[in-house]
mmCIF file of C-alpha atoms in Angstrom:
data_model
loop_
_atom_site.group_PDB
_atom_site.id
_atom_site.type_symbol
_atom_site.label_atom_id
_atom_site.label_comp_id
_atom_site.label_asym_id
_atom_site.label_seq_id
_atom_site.Cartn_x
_atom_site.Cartn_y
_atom_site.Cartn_z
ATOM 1 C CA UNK V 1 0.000 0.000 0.000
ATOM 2 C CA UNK V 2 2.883 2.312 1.219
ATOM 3 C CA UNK V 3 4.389 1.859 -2.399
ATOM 4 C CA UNK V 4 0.902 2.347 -4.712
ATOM 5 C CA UNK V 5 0.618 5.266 -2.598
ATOM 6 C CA UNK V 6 3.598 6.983 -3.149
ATOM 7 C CA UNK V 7 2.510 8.343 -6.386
ATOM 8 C CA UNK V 8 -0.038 10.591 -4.741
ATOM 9 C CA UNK V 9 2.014 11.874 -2.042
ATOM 10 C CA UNK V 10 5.294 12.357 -4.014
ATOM 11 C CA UNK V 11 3.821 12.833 -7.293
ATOM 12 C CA UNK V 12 7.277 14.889 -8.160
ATOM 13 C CA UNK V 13 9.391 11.754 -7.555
ATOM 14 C CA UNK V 14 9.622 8.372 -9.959
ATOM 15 C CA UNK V 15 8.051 5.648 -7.980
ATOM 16 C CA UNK V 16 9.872 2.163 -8.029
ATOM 17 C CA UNK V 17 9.652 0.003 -10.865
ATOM 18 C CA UNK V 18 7.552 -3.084 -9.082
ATOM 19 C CA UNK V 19 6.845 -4.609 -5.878
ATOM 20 C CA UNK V 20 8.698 -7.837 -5.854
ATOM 21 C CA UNK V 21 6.919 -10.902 -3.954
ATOM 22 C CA UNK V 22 6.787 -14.448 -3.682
ATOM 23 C CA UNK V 23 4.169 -16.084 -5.482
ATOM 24 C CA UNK V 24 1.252 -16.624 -2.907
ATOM 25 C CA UNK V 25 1.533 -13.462 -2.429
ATOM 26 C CA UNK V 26 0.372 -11.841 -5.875
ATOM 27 C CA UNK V 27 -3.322 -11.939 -5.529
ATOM 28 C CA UNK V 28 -3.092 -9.967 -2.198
ATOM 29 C CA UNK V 29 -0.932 -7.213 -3.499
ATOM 30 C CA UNK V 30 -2.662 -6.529 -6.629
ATOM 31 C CA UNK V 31 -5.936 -5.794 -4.745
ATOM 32 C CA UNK V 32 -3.665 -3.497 -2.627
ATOM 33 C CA UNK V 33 -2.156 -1.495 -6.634
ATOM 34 C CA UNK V 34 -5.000 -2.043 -8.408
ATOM 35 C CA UNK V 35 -5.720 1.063 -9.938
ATOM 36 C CA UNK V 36 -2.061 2.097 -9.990
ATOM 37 C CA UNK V 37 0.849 1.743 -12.439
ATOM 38 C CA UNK V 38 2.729 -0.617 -9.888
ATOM 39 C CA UNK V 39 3.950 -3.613 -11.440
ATOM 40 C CA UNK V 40 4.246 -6.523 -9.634
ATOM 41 C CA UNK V 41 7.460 -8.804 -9.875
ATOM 42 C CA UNK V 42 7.237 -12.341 -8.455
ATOM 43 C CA UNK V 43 10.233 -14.739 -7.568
ATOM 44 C CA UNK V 44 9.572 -18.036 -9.115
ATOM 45 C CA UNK V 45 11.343 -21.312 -9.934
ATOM 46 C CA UNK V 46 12.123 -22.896 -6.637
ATOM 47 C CA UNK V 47 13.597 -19.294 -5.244
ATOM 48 C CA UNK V 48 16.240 -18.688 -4.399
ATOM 49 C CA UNK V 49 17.945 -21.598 -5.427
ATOM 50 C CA UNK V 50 15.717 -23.679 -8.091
ATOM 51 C CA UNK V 51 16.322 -26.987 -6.527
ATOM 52 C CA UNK V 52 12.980 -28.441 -7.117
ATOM 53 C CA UNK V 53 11.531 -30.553 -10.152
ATOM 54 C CA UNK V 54 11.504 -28.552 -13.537
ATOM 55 C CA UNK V 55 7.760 -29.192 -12.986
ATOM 56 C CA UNK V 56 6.986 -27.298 -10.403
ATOM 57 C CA UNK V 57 9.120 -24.338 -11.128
ATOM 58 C CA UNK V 58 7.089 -24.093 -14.410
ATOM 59 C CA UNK V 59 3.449 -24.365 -12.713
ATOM 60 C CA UNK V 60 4.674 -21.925 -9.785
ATOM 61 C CA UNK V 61 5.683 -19.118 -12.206
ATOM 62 C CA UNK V 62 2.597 -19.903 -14.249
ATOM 63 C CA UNK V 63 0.345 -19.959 -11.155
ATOM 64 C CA UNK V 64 1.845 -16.720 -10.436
ATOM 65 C CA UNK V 65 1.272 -14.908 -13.913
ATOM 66 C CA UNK V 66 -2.886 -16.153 -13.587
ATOM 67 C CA UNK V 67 -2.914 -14.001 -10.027
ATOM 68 C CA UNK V 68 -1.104 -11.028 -11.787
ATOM 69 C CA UNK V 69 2.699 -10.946 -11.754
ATOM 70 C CA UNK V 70 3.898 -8.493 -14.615
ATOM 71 C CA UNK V 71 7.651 -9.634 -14.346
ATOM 72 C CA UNK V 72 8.907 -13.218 -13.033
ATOM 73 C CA UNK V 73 12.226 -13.701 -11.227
ATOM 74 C CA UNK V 74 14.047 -16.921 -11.231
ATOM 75 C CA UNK V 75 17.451 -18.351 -10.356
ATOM 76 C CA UNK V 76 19.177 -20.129 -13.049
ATOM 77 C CA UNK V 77 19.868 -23.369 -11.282
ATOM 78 C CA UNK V 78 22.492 -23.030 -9.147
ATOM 79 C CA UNK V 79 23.863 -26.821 -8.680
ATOM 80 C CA UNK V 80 23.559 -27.234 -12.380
ATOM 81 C CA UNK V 81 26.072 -24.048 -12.799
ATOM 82 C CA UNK V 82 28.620 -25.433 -10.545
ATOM 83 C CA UNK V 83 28.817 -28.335 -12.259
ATOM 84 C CA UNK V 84 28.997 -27.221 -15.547
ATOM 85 C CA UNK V 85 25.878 -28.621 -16.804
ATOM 86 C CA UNK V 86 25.056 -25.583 -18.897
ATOM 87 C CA UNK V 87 22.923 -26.615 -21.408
ATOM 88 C CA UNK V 88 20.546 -27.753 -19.026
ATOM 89 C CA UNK V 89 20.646 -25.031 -16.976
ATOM 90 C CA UNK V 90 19.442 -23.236 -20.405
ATOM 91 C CA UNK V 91 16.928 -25.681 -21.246
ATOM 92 C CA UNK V 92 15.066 -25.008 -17.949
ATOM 93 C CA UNK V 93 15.265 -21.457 -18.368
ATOM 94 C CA UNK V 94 13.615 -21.512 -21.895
ATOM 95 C CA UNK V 95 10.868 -24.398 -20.147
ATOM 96 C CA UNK V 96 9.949 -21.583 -17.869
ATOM 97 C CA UNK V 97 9.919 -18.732 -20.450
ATOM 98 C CA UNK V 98 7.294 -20.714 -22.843
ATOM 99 C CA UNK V 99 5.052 -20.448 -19.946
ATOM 100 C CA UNK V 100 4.764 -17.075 -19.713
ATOM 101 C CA UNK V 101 3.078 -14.517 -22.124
ATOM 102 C CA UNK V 102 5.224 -12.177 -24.180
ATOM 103 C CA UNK V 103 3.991 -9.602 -22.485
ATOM 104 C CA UNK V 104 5.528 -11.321 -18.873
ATOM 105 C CA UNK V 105 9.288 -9.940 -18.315
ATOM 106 C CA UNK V 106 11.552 -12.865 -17.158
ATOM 107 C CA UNK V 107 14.618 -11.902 -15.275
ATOM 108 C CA UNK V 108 16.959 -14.212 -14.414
ATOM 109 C CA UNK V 109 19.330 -14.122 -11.715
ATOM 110 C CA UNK V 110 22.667 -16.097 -11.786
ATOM 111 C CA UNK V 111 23.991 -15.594 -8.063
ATOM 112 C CA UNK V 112 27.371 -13.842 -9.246
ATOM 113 C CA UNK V 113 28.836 -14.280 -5.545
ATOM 114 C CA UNK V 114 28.829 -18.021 -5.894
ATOM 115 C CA UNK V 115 30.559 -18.364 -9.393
ATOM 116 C CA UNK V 116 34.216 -17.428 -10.871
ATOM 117 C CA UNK V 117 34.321 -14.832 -13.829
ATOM 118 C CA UNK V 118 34.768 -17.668 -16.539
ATOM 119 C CA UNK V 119 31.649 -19.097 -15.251
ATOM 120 C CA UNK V 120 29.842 -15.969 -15.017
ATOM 121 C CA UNK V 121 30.792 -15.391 -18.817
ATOM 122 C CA UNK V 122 29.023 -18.863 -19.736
ATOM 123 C CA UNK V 123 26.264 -17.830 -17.380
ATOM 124 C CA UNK V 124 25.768 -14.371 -19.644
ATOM 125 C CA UNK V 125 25.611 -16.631 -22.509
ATOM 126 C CA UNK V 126 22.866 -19.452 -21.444
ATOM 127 C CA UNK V 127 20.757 -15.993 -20.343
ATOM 128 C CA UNK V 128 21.128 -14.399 -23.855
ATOM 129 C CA UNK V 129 20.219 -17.266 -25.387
ATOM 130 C CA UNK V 130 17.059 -18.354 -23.286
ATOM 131 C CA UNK V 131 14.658 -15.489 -24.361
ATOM 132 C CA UNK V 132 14.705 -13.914 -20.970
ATOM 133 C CA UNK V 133 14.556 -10.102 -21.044
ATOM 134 C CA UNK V 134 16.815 -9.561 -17.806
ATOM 135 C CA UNK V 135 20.392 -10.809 -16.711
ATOM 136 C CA UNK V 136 20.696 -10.314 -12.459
ATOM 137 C CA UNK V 137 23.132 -10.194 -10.429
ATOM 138 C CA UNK V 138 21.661 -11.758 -6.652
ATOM 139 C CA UNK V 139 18.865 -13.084 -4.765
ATOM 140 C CA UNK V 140 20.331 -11.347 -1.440
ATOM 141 C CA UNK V 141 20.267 -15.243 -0.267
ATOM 142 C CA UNK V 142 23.635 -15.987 -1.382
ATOM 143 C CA UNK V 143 26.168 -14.189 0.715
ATOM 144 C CA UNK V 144 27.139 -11.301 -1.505
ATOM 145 C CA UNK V 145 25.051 -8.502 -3.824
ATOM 146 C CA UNK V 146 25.831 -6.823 -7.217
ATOM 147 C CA UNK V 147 29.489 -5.410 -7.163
ATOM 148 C CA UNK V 148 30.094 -2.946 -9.934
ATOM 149 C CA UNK V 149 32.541 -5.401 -11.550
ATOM 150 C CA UNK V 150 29.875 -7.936 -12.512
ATOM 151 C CA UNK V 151 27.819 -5.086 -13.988
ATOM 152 C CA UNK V 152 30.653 -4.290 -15.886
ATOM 153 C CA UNK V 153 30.856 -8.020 -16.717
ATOM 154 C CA UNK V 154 27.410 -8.414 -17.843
ATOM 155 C CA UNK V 155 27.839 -5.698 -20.520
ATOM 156 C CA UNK V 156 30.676 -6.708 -21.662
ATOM 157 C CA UNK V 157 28.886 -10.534 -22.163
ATOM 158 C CA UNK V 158 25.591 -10.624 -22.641
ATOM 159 C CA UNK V 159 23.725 -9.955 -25.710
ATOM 160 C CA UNK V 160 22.124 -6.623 -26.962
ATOM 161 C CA UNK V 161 18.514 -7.195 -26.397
ATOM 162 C CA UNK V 162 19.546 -8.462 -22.882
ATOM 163 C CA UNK V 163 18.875 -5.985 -19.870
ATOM 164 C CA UNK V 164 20.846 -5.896 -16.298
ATOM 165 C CA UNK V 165 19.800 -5.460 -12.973
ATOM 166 C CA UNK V 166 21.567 -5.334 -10.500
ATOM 167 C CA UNK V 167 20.635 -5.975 -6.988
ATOM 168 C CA UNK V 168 21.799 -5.971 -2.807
ATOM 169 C CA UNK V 169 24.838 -3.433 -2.439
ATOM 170 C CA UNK V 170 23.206 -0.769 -3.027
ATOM 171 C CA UNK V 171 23.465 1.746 0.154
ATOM 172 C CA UNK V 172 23.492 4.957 -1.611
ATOM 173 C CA UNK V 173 22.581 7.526 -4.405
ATOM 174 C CA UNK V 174 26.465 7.290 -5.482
ATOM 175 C CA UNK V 175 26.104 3.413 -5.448
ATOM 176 C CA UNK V 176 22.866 3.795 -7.815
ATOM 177 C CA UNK V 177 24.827 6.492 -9.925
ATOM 178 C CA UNK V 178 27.830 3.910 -10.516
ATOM 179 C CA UNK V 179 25.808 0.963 -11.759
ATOM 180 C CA UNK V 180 23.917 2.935 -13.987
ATOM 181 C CA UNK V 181 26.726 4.118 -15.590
ATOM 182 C CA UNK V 182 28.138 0.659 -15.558
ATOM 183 C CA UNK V 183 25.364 -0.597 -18.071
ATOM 184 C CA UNK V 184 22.706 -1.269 -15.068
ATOM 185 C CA UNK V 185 19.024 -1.009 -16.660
ATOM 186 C CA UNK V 186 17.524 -1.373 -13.009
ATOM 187 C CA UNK V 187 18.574 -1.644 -9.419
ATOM 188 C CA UNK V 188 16.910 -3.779 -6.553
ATOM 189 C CA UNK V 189 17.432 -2.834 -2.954
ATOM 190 C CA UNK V 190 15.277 -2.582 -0.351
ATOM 191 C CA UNK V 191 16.673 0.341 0.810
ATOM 192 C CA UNK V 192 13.679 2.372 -0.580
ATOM 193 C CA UNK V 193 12.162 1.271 2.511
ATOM 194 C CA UNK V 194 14.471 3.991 4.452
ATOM 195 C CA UNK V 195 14.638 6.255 2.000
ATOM 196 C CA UNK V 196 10.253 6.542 1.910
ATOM 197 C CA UNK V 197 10.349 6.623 6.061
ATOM 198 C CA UNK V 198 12.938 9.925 5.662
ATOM 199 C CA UNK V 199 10.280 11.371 3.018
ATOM 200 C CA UNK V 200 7.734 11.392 5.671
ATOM 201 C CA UNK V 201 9.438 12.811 8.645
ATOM 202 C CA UNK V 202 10.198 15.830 6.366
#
């Protein structure tokens, strides 16, 4: 609620980009924006570290679409990565993205603080080549958020029509200015939190 109404009481200020929810949770929230140009993102896939049956990630992210997710977050499988089963790490990726609309933005994240820079290279390739709209960098599970090196990474690796976002790390308006610059299309942090409490004490 705090976030749909934001637009009314700082009309002068860009709102985030979407609330970002697990997937029971969708229904709820869109009674809470509807009416409002909040998006709603939902993490999908056996978050945050897709170790269930390919099954079930599928039905979860379609379940979540039906109640009203606009975007779907998932983790490209994490054990598969480490082992260097890429290909079917990418053939999940592309199961999950023929359940979902056109319309639907999949992002996907690879958990960059888990992986070496060669493997983050292959990871920037199964993601351009999946039909997902979104490389990210973190779940905020795994130990570590986006570092303006991956960012830089990213660009350098994935493919045109891919976007980045990068997410955890961020503390501060200089952090958010960096990435950006870096090649970041969008930045997660839940920092907004803070930053909407200091808006109303003023």
């Amino acid at each position: 609620r705090k976030a749909a109404e934001f637009y009314q009481k700082y009309p002068h200020i860009p709102n985030v980009a979407s609330i970002c929810i697990y997937p029971s949770f969708v229904e709820t929230v869109g009674l809470a924006v509807d009416g409002t140009p909040m998006k709603i993102t939902s993490v999908g896939g056996g978050f945050p570290a897709a170790q269930t049956f390919l099954e079930v990630k599928a039905l979860e992210v379609a379940m979540a679409v039906e109640n009203g997710a606009d975007e779907i977050d998932i983790v490209l499988n994490v054990g598969r990565m480490l082992t260097g089963e890429y290909d079917e790490a990418a053939n999940e990726v592309e199961v999950i993205r023929s359940e979902l609309d056109e319309d639907v933005v999949l992002k996907v994240i690879i958990e960059t603080c888990m992986l070496t820079d060669a493997e983050k290279i292959e990871m920037c390739r199964v993601v351009s080549q999946s039909g997902a709209e979104y490389i990210k960098t973190s779940t905020g599970f795994g130990g570590g958020g986006a570092t303006r090196e991956d960012v830089a990474l990213f660009k350098a690796n994935v493919a045109p029509h891919v976007k980045i976002k990068a997410a955890g790390g961020i503390a501060n308006l200089d952090d958010a200015r960096d990435f950006i610059a870096l090649g970041a299309d969008r930045l997660g942090t839940s920092r907004i939190v803070k930053a909407v409490k200091a808006l109303e004490q003023k």
